[in-house]
Short mmCIF file of C-alpha atoms and ligand atoms in Angstrom, two decimals:
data_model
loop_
_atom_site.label_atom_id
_atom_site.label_comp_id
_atom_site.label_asym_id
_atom_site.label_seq_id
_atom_site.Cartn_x
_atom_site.Cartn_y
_atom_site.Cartn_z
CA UNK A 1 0.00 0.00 0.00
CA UNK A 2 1.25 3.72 -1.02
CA UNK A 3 2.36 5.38 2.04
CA UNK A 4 3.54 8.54 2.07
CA UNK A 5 3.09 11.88 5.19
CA UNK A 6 2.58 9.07 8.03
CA UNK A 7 -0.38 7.66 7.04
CA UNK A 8 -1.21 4.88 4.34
CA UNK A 9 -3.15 5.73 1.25
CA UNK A 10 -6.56 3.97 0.08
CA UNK A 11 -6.14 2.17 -3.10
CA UNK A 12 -8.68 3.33 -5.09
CA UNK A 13 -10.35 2.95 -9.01
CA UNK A 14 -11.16 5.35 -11.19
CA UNK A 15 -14.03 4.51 -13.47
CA UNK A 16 -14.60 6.19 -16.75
CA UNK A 17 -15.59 6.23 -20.46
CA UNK A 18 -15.20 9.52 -21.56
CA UNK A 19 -12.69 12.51 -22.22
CA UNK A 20 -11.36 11.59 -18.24
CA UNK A 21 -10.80 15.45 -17.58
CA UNK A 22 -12.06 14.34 -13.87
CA UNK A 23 -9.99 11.56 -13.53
CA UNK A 24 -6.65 13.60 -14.88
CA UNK A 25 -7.73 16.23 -12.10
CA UNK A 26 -7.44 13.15 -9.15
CA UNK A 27 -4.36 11.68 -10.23
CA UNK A 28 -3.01 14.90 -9.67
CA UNK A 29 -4.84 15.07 -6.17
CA UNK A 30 -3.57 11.79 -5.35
CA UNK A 31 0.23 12.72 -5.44
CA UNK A 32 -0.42 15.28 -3.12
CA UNK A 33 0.78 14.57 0.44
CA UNK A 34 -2.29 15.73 2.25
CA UNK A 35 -4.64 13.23 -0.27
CA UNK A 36 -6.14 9.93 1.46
CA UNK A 37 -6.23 8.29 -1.72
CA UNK A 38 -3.93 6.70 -4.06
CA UNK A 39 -4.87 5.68 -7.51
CA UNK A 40 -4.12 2.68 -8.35
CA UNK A 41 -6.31 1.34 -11.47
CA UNK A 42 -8.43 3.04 -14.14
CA UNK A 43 -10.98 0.69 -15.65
CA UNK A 44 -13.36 2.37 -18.88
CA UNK A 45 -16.43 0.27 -20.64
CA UNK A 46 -15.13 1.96 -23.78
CA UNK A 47 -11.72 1.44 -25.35
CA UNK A 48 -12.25 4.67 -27.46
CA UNK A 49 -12.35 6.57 -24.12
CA UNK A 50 -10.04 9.41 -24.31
CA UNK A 51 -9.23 9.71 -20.93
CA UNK A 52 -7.17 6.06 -20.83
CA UNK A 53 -4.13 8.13 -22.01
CA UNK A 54 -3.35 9.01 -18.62
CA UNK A 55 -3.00 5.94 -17.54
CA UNK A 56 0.06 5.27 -19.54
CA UNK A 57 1.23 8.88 -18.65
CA UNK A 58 0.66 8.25 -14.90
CA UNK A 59 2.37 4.22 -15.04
CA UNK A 60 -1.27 3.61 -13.46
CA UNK A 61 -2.82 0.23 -14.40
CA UNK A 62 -5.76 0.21 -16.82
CA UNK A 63 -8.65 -2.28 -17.89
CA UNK A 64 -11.27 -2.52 -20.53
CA UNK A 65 -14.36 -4.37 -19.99
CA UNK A 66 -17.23 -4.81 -22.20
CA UNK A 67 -19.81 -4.14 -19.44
CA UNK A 68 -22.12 -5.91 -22.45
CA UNK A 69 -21.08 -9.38 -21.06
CA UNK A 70 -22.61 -10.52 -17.80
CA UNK A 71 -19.38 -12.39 -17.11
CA UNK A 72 -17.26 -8.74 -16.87
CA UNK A 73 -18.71 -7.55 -13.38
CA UNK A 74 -17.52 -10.78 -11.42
CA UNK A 75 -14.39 -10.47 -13.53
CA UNK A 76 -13.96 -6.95 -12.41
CA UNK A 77 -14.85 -7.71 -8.82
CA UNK A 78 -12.21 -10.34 -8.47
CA UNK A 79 -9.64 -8.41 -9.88
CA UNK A 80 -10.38 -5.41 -7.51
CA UNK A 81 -10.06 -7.73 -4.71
CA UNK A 82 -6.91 -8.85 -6.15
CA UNK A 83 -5.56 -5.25 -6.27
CA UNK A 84 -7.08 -4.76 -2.98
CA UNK A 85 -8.48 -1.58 -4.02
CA UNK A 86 -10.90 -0.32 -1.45
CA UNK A 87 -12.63 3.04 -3.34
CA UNK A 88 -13.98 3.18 -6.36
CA UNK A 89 -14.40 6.77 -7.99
CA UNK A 90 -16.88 6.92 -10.94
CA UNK A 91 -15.93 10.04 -13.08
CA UNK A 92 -17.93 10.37 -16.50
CA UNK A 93 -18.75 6.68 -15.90
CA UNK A 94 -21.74 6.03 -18.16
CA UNK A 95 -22.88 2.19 -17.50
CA UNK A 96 -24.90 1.60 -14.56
CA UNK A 97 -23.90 -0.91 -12.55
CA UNK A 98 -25.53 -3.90 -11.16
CA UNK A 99 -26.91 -4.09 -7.80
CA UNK A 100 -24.58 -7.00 -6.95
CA UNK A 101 -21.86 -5.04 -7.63
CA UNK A 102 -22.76 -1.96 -5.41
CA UNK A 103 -23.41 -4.08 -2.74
CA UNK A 104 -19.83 -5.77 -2.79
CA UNK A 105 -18.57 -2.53 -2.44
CA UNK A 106 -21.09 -0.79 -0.32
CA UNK A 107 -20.52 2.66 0.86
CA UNK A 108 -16.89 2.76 -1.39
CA UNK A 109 -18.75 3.94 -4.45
CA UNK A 110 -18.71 7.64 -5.31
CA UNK A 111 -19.65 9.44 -8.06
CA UNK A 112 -19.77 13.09 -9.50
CA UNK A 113 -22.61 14.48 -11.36
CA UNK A 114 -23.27 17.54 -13.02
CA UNK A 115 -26.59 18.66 -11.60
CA UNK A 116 -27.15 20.25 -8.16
CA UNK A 117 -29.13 16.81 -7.18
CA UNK A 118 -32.14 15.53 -6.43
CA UNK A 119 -32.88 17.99 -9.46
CA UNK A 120 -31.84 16.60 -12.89
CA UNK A 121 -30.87 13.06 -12.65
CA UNK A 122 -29.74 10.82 -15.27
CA UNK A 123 -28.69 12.54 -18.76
CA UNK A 124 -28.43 15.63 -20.63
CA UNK A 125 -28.69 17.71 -16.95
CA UNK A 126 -27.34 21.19 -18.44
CA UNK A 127 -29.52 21.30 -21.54
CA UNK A 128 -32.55 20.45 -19.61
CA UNK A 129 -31.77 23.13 -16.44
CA UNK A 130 -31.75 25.63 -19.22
CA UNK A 131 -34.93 24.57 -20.88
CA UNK A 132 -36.57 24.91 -17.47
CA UNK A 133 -34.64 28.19 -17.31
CA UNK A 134 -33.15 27.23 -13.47
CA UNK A 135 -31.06 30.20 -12.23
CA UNK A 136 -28.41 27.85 -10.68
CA UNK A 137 -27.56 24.30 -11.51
CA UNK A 138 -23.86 22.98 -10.41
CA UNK A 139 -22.25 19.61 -9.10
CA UNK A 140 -23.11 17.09 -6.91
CA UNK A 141 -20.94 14.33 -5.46
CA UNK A 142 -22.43 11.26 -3.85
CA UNK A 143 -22.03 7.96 -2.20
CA UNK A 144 -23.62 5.45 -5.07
CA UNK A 145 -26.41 3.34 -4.27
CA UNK A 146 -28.77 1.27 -6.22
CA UNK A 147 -31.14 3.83 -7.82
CA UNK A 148 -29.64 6.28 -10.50
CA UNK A 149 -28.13 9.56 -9.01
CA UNK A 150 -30.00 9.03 -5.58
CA UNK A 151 -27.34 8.16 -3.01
CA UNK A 152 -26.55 10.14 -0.37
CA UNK A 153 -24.95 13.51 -1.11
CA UNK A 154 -21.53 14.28 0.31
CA UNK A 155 -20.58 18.13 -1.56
CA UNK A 156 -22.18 20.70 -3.68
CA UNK A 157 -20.99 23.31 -5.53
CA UNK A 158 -23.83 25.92 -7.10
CA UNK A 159 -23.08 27.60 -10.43
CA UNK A 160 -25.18 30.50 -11.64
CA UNK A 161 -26.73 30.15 -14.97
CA UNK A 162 -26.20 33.29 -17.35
CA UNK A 163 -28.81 34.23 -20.07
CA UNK A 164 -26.57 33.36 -23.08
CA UNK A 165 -25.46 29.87 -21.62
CA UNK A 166 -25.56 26.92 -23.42
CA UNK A 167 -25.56 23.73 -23.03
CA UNK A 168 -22.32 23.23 -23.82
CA UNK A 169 -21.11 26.53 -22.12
CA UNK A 170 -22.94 25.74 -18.71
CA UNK A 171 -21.24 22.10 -18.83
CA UNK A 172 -17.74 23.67 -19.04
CA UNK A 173 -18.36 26.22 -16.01
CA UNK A 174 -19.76 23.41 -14.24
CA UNK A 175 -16.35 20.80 -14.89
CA UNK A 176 -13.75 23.79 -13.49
CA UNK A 177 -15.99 23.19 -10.64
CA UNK A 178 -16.31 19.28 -10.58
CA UNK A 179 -12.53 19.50 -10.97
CA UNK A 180 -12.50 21.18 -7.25
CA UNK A 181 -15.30 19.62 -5.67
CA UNK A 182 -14.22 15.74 -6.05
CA UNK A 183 -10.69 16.22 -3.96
CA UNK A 184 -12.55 17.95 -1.16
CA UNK A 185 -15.49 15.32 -1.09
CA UNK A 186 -13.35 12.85 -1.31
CA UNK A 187 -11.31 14.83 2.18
CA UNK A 188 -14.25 15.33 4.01
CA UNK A 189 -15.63 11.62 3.93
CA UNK A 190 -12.17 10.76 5.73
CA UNK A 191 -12.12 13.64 7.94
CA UNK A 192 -8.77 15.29 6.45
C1 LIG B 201 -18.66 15.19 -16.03
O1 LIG B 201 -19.45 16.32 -16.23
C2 LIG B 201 -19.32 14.26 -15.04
O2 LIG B 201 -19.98 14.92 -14.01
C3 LIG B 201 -20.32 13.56 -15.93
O3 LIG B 201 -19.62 13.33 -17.13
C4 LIG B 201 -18.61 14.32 -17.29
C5 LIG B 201 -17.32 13.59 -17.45
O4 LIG B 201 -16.27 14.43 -17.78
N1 LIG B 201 -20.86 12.39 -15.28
P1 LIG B 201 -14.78 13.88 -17.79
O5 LIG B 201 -14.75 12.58 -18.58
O6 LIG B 201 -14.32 13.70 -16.36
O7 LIG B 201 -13.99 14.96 -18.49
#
């Protein structure tokens, strides 16, 4: 197990299948002295995902698994155990996983979404807060349970909606914050 500043880091995975701007953004947490967390695996349902590049940049481990196949979760499970990885981090994570699997790993799930939750669960959360023309939407972090985006919330962050936003515009304001808010969940659930 890492240890660095005294105390000994929690192996954790980072889930993704996307551009992995989150996941970039606690790798470089992680190397920090005061962070609780190492990272030590990356696993993505999508082998076109862009953020798997800093795996090879980072010497971190990666996987691929075709979530498709009902024999990939109990692979996955028994190679997490193997790692001994203790946290999981979802980060732009888009298969939903199996009750099973949450359960194994009760209470170590987190995840970040881009909606100031219970509002706007599930997808396309920053065209739809401007349809409804919100004021504010923002960032939630959460521990995952089994029902979509309902866990229970750990940090916040509010950002205010401007007339001209759009979707696209609103989604980038809201990542500078997701980019901030994960490290400091992820310090207050273990009280550093
Ligand atoms: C983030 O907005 C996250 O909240 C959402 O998907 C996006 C992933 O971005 N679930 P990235 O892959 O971390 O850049």
């Amino acid at each position: 197990m890492a240890q660095l500043g005294g105390f000994k880091k929690i192996k954790t995975a980072v889930f993704i299948s996307g551009k992995g701007s989150n996941l970039k953004n606690l790798i470089k947490f992680s190397k920090l002295k005061k962070s609780p967390i190492s990272i030590d695996l990356i696993v993505s349902n999508n082998p076109k995902s862009k953020g798997i590049i800093f795996a090879k940049k980072n010497k971190i481990q990666k996987k691929i698994y075709n979530f498709e196949l009902i024999t990939s979760e109990q692979k996955l499970l028994t190679f997490l155990r193997y790692k001994k990885i203790k946290l999981i981090c979802l980060a732009g994570f888009m298969k939903i996983l199996s009750i099973k699997f949450i359960k194994k790993f009760n209470g170590k799930i987190l995840n970040i979404h881009p909606s100031l939750l219970p509002k706007y669960k599930g997808l396309n959360t920053h065209q739809r807060a401007i349809i409804n023309k919100e004021k504010y939407s923002g960032c939630t972090v959460h521990f995952v349970n089994s029902k979509l985006d309902s866990g229970k919330i750990i940090l916040q962050k509010t950002v205010k909606i401007n007339k001209l936003d759009t979707p696209s515009k609103l989604a980038k304001k809201v990542l500078r914050e997701e980019h901030k808010l994960y490290p400091k969940a992820i310090l207050k659930i273990f009280n550093r």
